[in-house]
Amino acid sequence: MTATREVPGPGQESAWDYPRPPRVEPSSESVEIRFGGRLVARSTRTVRVLETSHPPTYYVPESDFEPGTLRPAQGSTRCEFKGDAAYFDVVAGEAVARSAAWTYREPMPGFEALVGHVAVMPSAMDECRVDDEVVTPQQGGFYGGWVTSRVVGPFKGAPGTWGW
């Protein structure tokens, strides 16, 4: 499968105009995360990670999560650009999304803005919103991108896109 870049309309961005290696940029958009029937995070102080062929991944300040909703989890992964990720379970009452959130405590140079911020897998949450728009999770279950009408693709993650 080859990617055919969608042309962005007015007010839209193309994921194919994002850089590789990725960049981090601040965002003042309103971000809300719901899980277990509760609002677990709300922020207008997020950062977005933008990478070629990926929808943005939003990182929320850890302090903007409701107390007790992030529980340290076992395991880690390594991103060639950002470094070693540590994981959290997202907890709301009896509901638990295991290893559904991550952070970079000591990111690689260029990604220092991620310190103290946490990303979640939108597919593991009840609902994520950006400026009151419900997010569609990036396909594939491996990536944590947030698809909104603001960004056009196609996006890596669907079957046949691994080699992009």
Short mmCIF file of C-alpha atoms in Angstrom, two decimals:
data_model
loop_
_atom_site.label_atom_id
_atom_site.label_comp_id
_atom_site.label_asym_id
_atom_site.label_seq_id
_atom_site.Cartn_x
_atom_site.Cartn_y
_atom_site.Cartn_z
CA MET A 1 0.00 0.00 0.00
CA THR A 2 1.30 3.43 -0.86
CA ALA A 3 0.18 6.65 0.75
CA THR A 4 -1.61 9.30 -1.28
CA ARG A 5 -1.41 12.56 0.62
CA GLU A 6 -4.80 14.16 1.26
CA VAL A 7 -4.92 17.86 0.48
CA PRO A 8 -5.75 19.89 3.59
CA GLY A 9 -8.67 22.29 3.43
CA PRO A 10 -8.94 25.67 5.12
CA GLY A 11 -7.87 25.46 8.77
CA GLN A 12 -6.53 21.91 8.39
CA GLU A 13 -3.04 20.42 8.64
CA SER A 14 -1.61 17.45 6.76
CA ALA A 15 0.15 14.75 8.77
CA TRP A 16 2.47 14.50 5.77
CA ASP A 17 3.75 18.01 6.46
CA TYR A 18 4.85 17.01 9.98
CA PRO A 19 8.60 16.34 10.36
CA ARG A 20 10.62 13.21 10.99
CA PRO A 21 12.14 13.20 13.53
CA PRO A 22 9.01 14.52 15.20
CA ARG A 23 8.65 17.88 16.90
CA VAL A 24 6.91 18.95 20.09
CA GLU A 25 4.78 22.07 20.18
CA PRO A 26 2.60 23.66 22.85
CA SER A 27 -1.15 23.70 22.38
CA SER A 28 -3.82 25.79 24.07
CA GLU A 29 -6.65 23.65 22.69
CA SER A 30 -9.09 22.33 25.27
CA VAL A 31 -8.40 18.63 25.89
CA GLU A 32 -10.67 16.33 27.91
CA ILE A 33 -10.22 12.65 28.70
CA ARG A 34 -13.07 10.50 30.06
CA PHE A 35 -12.72 7.00 31.43
CA GLY A 36 -14.85 4.80 33.67
CA GLY A 37 -17.72 7.24 33.24
CA ARG A 38 -15.64 10.07 34.77
CA LEU A 39 -13.65 13.05 33.59
CA VAL A 40 -10.07 12.01 34.40
CA ALA A 41 -8.23 14.95 32.83
CA ARG A 42 -8.93 18.41 31.47
CA SER A 43 -6.31 20.85 30.21
CA THR A 44 -5.54 23.82 27.99
CA ARG A 45 -1.79 23.39 28.66
CA THR A 46 -0.97 20.36 26.52
CA VAL A 47 1.84 19.67 24.10
CA ARG A 48 1.44 17.86 20.79
CA VAL A 49 3.97 15.52 19.23
CA LEU A 50 3.84 15.82 15.45
CA GLU A 51 5.43 13.18 13.21
CA THR A 52 5.16 12.46 9.49
CA SER A 53 2.15 10.26 8.66
CA HIS A 54 0.81 10.30 12.25
CA PRO A 55 -2.04 12.27 13.76
CA PRO A 56 -0.89 14.35 16.74
CA THR A 57 -0.40 12.72 20.12
CA TYR A 58 -1.49 15.01 22.95
CA TYR A 59 0.47 15.05 26.21
CA VAL A 60 -1.41 16.46 29.22
CA PRO A 61 0.35 17.85 32.28
CA GLU A 62 0.27 15.13 34.94
CA SER A 63 -1.09 17.73 37.38
CA ASP A 64 -4.20 18.14 35.16
CA PHE A 65 -5.25 14.52 35.78
CA GLU A 66 -7.66 13.93 38.64
CA PRO A 67 -5.88 12.61 41.74
CA GLY A 68 -5.64 8.83 41.81
CA THR A 69 -6.42 8.28 38.14
CA LEU A 70 -2.81 7.46 37.15
CA ARG A 71 -1.19 4.43 38.76
CA PRO A 72 2.41 3.47 37.88
CA ALA A 73 2.48 0.31 35.76
CA GLN A 74 5.18 -2.22 34.96
CA GLY A 75 7.18 -2.15 31.76
CA SER A 76 8.74 0.39 29.47
CA THR A 77 9.36 0.95 25.79
CA ARG A 78 11.93 2.94 23.89
CA CYS A 79 11.24 5.48 21.16
CA GLU A 80 14.19 6.15 18.89
CA PHE A 81 13.49 9.89 19.16
CA LYS A 82 11.95 10.52 22.58
CA GLY A 83 13.74 7.90 24.70
CA ASP A 84 12.39 5.54 27.39
CA ALA A 85 8.68 5.66 28.19
CA ALA A 86 7.27 4.72 31.60
CA TYR A 87 3.65 3.55 31.80
CA PHE A 88 0.57 4.17 33.92
CA ASP A 89 -2.70 2.34 34.37
CA VAL A 90 -5.64 4.73 34.10
CA VAL A 91 -8.02 4.14 37.01
CA ALA A 92 -11.55 5.48 37.55
CA GLY A 93 -13.55 3.72 40.25
CA GLU A 94 -13.58 0.02 39.36
CA ALA A 95 -12.49 0.64 35.76
CA VAL A 96 -8.80 0.07 34.94
CA ALA A 97 -7.11 0.58 31.56
CA ARG A 98 -3.79 -1.22 32.00
CA SER A 99 -0.69 0.54 30.64
CA ALA A 100 -2.92 2.91 28.70
CA ALA A 101 -0.89 6.04 29.52
CA TRP A 102 2.81 6.88 29.29
CA THR A 103 5.36 9.55 30.06
CA TYR A 104 8.98 10.36 29.31
CA ARG A 105 10.66 11.20 32.62
CA GLU A 106 14.06 11.83 31.03
CA PRO A 107 13.44 12.34 27.31
CA MET A 108 16.15 12.70 24.73
CA PRO A 109 17.38 16.18 23.73
CA GLY A 110 14.75 18.13 21.86
CA PHE A 111 11.88 16.51 23.75
CA GLU A 112 12.34 18.11 27.18
CA ALA A 113 8.86 19.70 26.91
CA LEU A 114 7.40 16.21 27.53
CA VAL A 115 8.70 16.09 31.12
CA GLY A 116 5.76 16.10 33.52
CA HIS A 117 3.27 15.32 30.74
CA VAL A 118 1.29 12.12 30.12
CA ALA A 119 -0.24 10.74 26.92
CA VAL A 120 -3.10 8.24 26.77
CA MET A 121 -4.25 5.72 24.19
CA PRO A 122 -7.53 7.22 23.00
CA SER A 123 -8.73 3.71 22.06
CA ALA A 124 -8.50 2.65 25.73
CA MET A 125 -10.51 5.62 27.04
CA ASP A 126 -14.28 6.16 26.98
CA GLU A 127 -13.77 9.40 25.08
CA CYS A 128 -11.13 11.99 24.31
CA ARG A 129 -11.99 15.46 23.03
CA VAL A 130 -10.06 18.34 21.49
CA ASP A 131 -11.91 21.66 21.49
CA ASP A 132 -15.11 19.68 22.15
CA GLU A 133 -14.60 17.44 19.09
CA VAL A 134 -14.63 13.70 19.85
CA VAL A 135 -11.30 12.14 18.85
CA THR A 136 -11.04 9.06 16.65
CA PRO A 137 -8.15 6.86 17.85
CA GLN A 138 -5.32 6.22 15.40
CA GLN A 139 -5.79 2.75 13.92
CA GLY A 140 -3.63 -0.22 14.73
CA GLY A 141 -3.47 -0.28 18.52
CA PHE A 142 0.26 0.57 18.63
CA TYR A 143 0.25 4.33 18.16
CA GLY A 144 -1.45 6.94 20.36
CA GLY A 145 -2.50 9.50 17.77
CA TRP A 146 -5.62 11.62 18.12
CA VAL A 147 -7.53 12.01 14.81
CA THR A 148 -9.67 15.14 14.52
CA SER A 149 -11.10 17.06 11.60
CA ARG A 150 -8.16 19.48 11.94
CA VAL A 151 -5.68 16.95 10.49
CA VAL A 152 -5.82 14.96 7.26
CA GLY A 153 -3.82 11.85 6.37
CA PRO A 154 -3.72 9.14 5.43
CA PHE A 155 -2.38 7.98 8.78
CA LYS A 156 0.05 5.21 9.62
CA GLY A 157 -1.42 2.40 11.73
CA ALA A 158 -4.02 0.77 9.49
CA PRO A 159 -3.26 -2.61 7.91
CA GLY A 160 -0.66 -2.25 5.15
CA THR A 161 0.87 0.97 6.50
CA TRP A 162 3.66 -0.44 8.69
CA GLY A 163 6.35 0.33 6.09
CA TRP A 164 5.44 3.99 5.60
#
